Amino acid sequence: MSKVLIDAVGLRKYFPIKGGVTGRTLGYVYAVDDVNIKIYKGETVGLVGESGCGKTTLGRVLLDLAEPTAGVLFYNPEDSVSSKVSELYKNLKTNKPSELKKEEKKLVEEAKKADVYRNKKRNREFRKKVQIVFQDPVSSLDPRMLIKDIIAEPILINGIPTEDGKRKKIKGDELLNYIREMIGEMGLNEDHLFRFPHEFSGGQRQRIAIARAISIRPEFLVLDEPTSALDVSVQAQILSLLEHLQQKYEMTYLFITHNLAVIRAVSDRVIVMYLGKVVEVSRTDDLFENPIHPYTQALLSAIPVPDPERKRNIVVLSGDVPSPANPPAGCRFHTRCRFAEEICTKEEPKLEEIKEGHTAACHFAREIISGQKKPAPAPTFST
Amino acid sequence: MEDVLVVKNLKTQFFIYEGVVKALEDVSFSVGKGEVLGIVGETGCGKSVTAYSITRLIPDPPGRIVGGEVKLGNLDLMRNIKDEARFIQKKRIKIKHNYKVIRNNELFFNTIRGKYISMIFQEPMAALNPVYTVEDQIAETLLLHNRTRLLKIMKSASNHLSELERWKDGGDIDIFDDELGEEIDKIKKTARGAESIKFHQDLLIEGARGFSKKMQKYEEMLKKSIERDELEDRLLTDPNPATQQEIIKRLAKESKKINLIKMSKQMKRNKKDPLLIEARRESFSLLESVDIPNPRGVLKSYPHELSGGMLQRVTISIALANNPKVLIADEPTTALDVTVQAQILKLLRDLQDAIGTSIILITHDLGVIAETCNRVAVMYAGNIVEMAEVKELFRNPKHPYTIGLLQSIPRVDDPNKTLKTIPGNVPNLINPPQGCRFHPRCPFVFDRCRVEKPVSIEVSKGHTVECHLFSGKVNAE
């Protein structure tokens, strides 16, 4: 397998809930809770889950746009260091931020020495290598800037990489030519450069946002629901553009979306999240053909298939997603799970490798795939 | 199949500073009884404008229905649309409104909306009023349109008070041969658990007592309400436009307007009013029928306290409260997650089986269409370009736009599918392309497309296409 590009260990992001006259902290929203993931060079990783499950927060934490409450993030890690730290993190058993800070202090010293991009200088280096495309292209482009300025801004700050591996700052005609070339590649015209964002349609705006993100040739690109505000015909255009760009510039993608059909079309591996936890990680085909976690099974069965002659069984989950501020004890999915038993309400399942390259966090993962465990009668319906 | 709603050459335009947006151009379709018709298309193709035009919810100004016919039974809903305003063509178009006609139309439409045609909106949070409880809002539509039924149940209950009390004490109850009987039958079938049955019993008895106390007043109310119902039903069945006009005038004159603030206060203060008690019981049973957990708690809660899926259930229960003839669902699941979407679609289908309402389902998701609809209309830039049975459309799409649309959706069950794209963008409807509106993006374009607007051609039974490609073939055959 290719080299690890990003290694997140014990990543947690808790948002405090402030209230009362004095603004006390009343509790925490456990948006991302103890997430360990690896992203390999050159692949596209899909991140799926329902709204409010922490997908976007995880994406932001991975780019250091939001500082994690605890946890380390390695970029291009050396195996020896990262495995040592992950060993340490496995012993972290608390989810109270104050205690976490104390515990973590000791091991972060170690981690910081290695390759964590937390201090300013290193952060800058890190930012040159990672970029993000946001969901809503209307609010992510400055309405007062011309398109050429929007695309030029990151280049003026960070420069573009040269062949000898260094970065060089460009300006004037050289810059304009570079942007022209870029915009042509995005499927836009040169005269679009001298317009403002409001003059474009949703699909075109998303192309501009992508152009801005890849203008400094990043290695790692987070795509946060890049197509969910777009129509299907435009979505197809953007997806094929992204595929073309990835091949050309050898980028690694983290593709965040709630649309599973899109995930299947673009990604090599999929991470499924539920209420701040990673519940299943697998290669795409394997996940869609043999989902292990009961949540993934329900999620996959719920996608409408545009084929009226295809009959299938839909597992209808009862109830709503619980609040991430007060997640259920034990397995977070047990309140809606068809397979839940007593152990699920008490003990939290670990993310284990069930098959080669297919991990899931469920107490009964093995029983479910071997068919030994039968689901409790739940509302299913067939089309 | 009997047609419940027939739309013919509907034309809606928006008069804005930049010019006239031709949002709908001669949209025609019909909805059969108990049928689910899907309308699918991209953003800005006129799906929602169609729905809003049928219910006359287009904001005016700037929007205006400039022509067409929408027939509900024998009644043309766009009857006097031309009298509402005149256009004065000078340098820029000016509109002179006739406010008297508009006001009468508005009053008349209040009897149609919510009773014969009701709607579910995309954003349930925006569709519900944030300052009233769920109970107030469900009760509002019942009190406005369904008084007769509520009063009939109360009347019957007051006649059978002793039997009801015996039922509450644990005895069995005979099923009566009237509205109350139906209601008890429904309670026995659908109520979840003893507590819910007890809630029904309590309210029924309480209401019945209130009714018998002021018998005369409520009898009078019932008589009036029945009269009104008869008038409204005659409006839909009477084929003579002159009588219709007369009825509408009468309805407008005595049109009751329910003040939600007043009603909400009344409900809190006047706990003995049988009409309000029955409305509350009915709201409770509606919430039960849409699978809401803890319906008693939800009745008392405000919209912001509920999740998106729950709110959508509440709006569905409001829409179905009066067994409408047609239910228009405008992107009912777009704002929801897939697992919740599956819940809601299942619910809509179950309720449709139970009630037999015709549904117009507007969505941009072809997956949803494939799983819920009987018939599909594909819209592009204000035109219905193709219409067919759902299986026929997916198996045998004819219009180049439909083909492009189907080829551009990623499929969960087919990962190796290469996504094809439709080049270009949706046209600006102020200056739509001449001839066929799809021609600038069409791969099969030829000269005729650029000048002549295609008409609807039936390629096989029930499958119509608006495309010049097929007119030649059909003629040759």
Short mmCIF file of C-alpha atoms in Angstrom, two decimals, chain A residues 49-51 201 204 231-237 239-240 258-262 264-265 285 288-289 295 298-300 302-312 314-321 336 379-383, chain B residues 41-44 293 307-310 336-343 345-346 349 364-368 370-371 390-392 394-395 401 404-406 408-415 419-426 441:
data_model
loop_
_atom_site.label_atom_id
_atom_site.label_comp_id
_atom_site.label_asym_id
_atom_site.label_seq_id
_atom_site.Cartn_x
_atom_site.Cartn_y
_atom_site.Cartn_z
CA GLY A 49 -23.03 10.25 7.67
CA GLU A 50 -26.26 12.03 8.41
CA SER A 51 -26.43 15.73 9.19
CA SER A 201 -24.39 30.08 -11.77
CA GLN A 204 -19.60 27.85 -12.28
CA ASP A 231 -28.34 19.91 -9.81
CA VAL A 232 -27.57 16.39 -10.98
CA SER A 233 -26.47 17.37 -14.48
CA VAL A 234 -24.08 19.98 -13.05
CA GLN A 235 -23.02 17.59 -10.32
CA ALA A 236 -21.85 15.14 -12.97
CA GLN A 237 -19.79 17.91 -14.59
CA LEU A 239 -17.39 15.19 -10.40
CA SER A 240 -15.71 14.47 -13.70
CA HIS A 258 -24.27 12.63 2.62
CA ASN A 259 -25.00 11.38 -0.87
CA LEU A 260 -23.98 7.74 -0.96
CA ALA A 261 -24.39 7.43 -4.71
CA VAL A 262 -21.74 10.12 -5.18
CA ARG A 264 -19.74 5.15 -4.66
CA ALA A 265 -18.91 6.92 -7.89
CA ASP A 285 -17.05 -1.89 -3.19
CA PHE A 288 -21.61 -1.24 -0.58
CA GLU A 289 -21.85 -4.96 -1.22
CA TYR A 295 -26.22 1.57 10.78
CA ALA A 298 -29.86 0.85 7.17
CA LEU A 299 -28.22 3.83 5.52
CA LEU A 300 -27.50 1.93 2.32
CA ALA A 302 -32.55 3.86 2.48
CA ILE A 303 -31.05 5.32 -0.70
CA PRO A 304 -33.68 5.57 -3.39
CA VAL A 305 -32.55 3.82 -6.57
CA PRO A 306 -33.61 5.46 -9.82
CA ASP A 307 -34.96 2.23 -11.27
CA PRO A 308 -38.64 1.50 -10.75
CA GLU A 309 -38.24 -2.15 -11.65
CA ARG A 310 -35.69 -2.94 -9.01
CA LYS A 311 -37.23 -4.47 -5.92
CA ARG A 312 -35.44 -4.12 -2.63
CA ILE A 314 -35.69 -0.93 2.96
CA VAL A 315 -34.72 -1.01 6.60
CA VAL A 316 -36.54 1.89 8.17
CA LEU A 317 -34.75 3.18 11.25
CA SER A 318 -37.08 4.18 14.01
CA GLY A 319 -36.77 7.54 15.70
CA ASP A 320 -34.28 10.32 15.23
CA VAL A 321 -30.55 10.76 15.72
CA ARG A 336 -32.09 2.59 16.89
CA PRO A 379 -40.35 -2.00 10.17
CA THR A 380 -38.97 -2.91 6.77
CA PHE A 381 -40.80 -2.43 3.57
CA SER A 382 -40.16 -3.51 0.06
CA THR A 383 -40.69 -1.56 -3.11
CA GLY B 41 -36.54 18.77 -13.20
CA GLU B 42 -33.57 20.94 -12.36
CA THR B 43 -33.57 24.06 -10.21
CA GLY B 44 -35.47 26.89 -11.86
CA PRO B 293 -43.67 8.99 19.22
CA SER B 307 -36.43 17.76 14.66
CA GLY B 308 -36.78 18.13 10.89
CA GLY B 309 -38.29 14.70 10.38
CA MET B 310 -40.85 15.22 13.15
CA LEU B 336 -33.98 15.57 5.29
CA ASP B 337 -31.40 12.80 5.64
CA VAL B 338 -31.77 9.59 3.66
CA THR B 339 -32.86 7.49 6.62
CA VAL B 340 -35.52 10.03 7.56
CA GLN B 341 -36.44 10.39 3.89
CA ALA B 342 -37.15 6.66 3.79
CA GLN B 343 -39.42 7.05 6.83
CA LEU B 345 -41.80 8.33 1.89
CA LYS B 346 -43.05 5.15 3.52
CA ARG B 349 -47.35 5.84 0.69
CA HIS B 364 -35.33 16.70 -8.29
CA ASP B 365 -34.35 13.24 -7.09
CA LEU B 366 -35.05 10.62 -9.75
CA GLY B 367 -34.55 7.92 -7.12
CA VAL B 368 -37.50 9.21 -5.11
CA ALA B 370 -38.74 5.80 -9.21
CA GLU B 371 -39.79 4.52 -5.84
CA VAL B 390 -42.71 5.61 -14.40
CA LYS B 391 -41.46 2.24 -15.70
CA GLU B 392 -41.81 3.33 -19.31
CA PHE B 394 -36.92 4.86 -17.01
CA ARG B 395 -36.85 1.98 -19.49
CA TYR B 401 -33.04 16.04 -21.87
CA GLY B 404 -29.14 13.29 -20.35
CA LEU B 405 -30.65 13.56 -16.89
CA LEU B 406 -30.76 9.79 -16.43
CA SER B 408 -25.87 12.06 -15.21
CA ILE B 409 -27.03 10.53 -11.93
CA PRO B 410 -24.49 8.46 -10.04
CA ARG B 411 -25.91 5.07 -9.11
CA VAL B 412 -25.30 3.20 -5.88
CA ASP B 413 -26.00 -0.12 -7.55
CA ASP B 414 -23.79 0.54 -10.55
CA PRO B 415 -20.38 1.93 -9.56
CA LEU B 419 -21.34 9.86 -15.69
CA LYS B 420 -22.28 11.75 -18.80
CA THR B 421 -22.96 15.42 -18.60
CA ILE B 422 -25.37 17.79 -20.27
CA PRO B 423 -23.25 20.66 -21.61
CA GLY B 424 -24.18 24.23 -20.76
CA ASN B 425 -26.59 25.67 -18.27
CA VAL B 426 -30.30 26.20 -17.74
CA ARG B 441 -27.81 22.07 -25.05
#
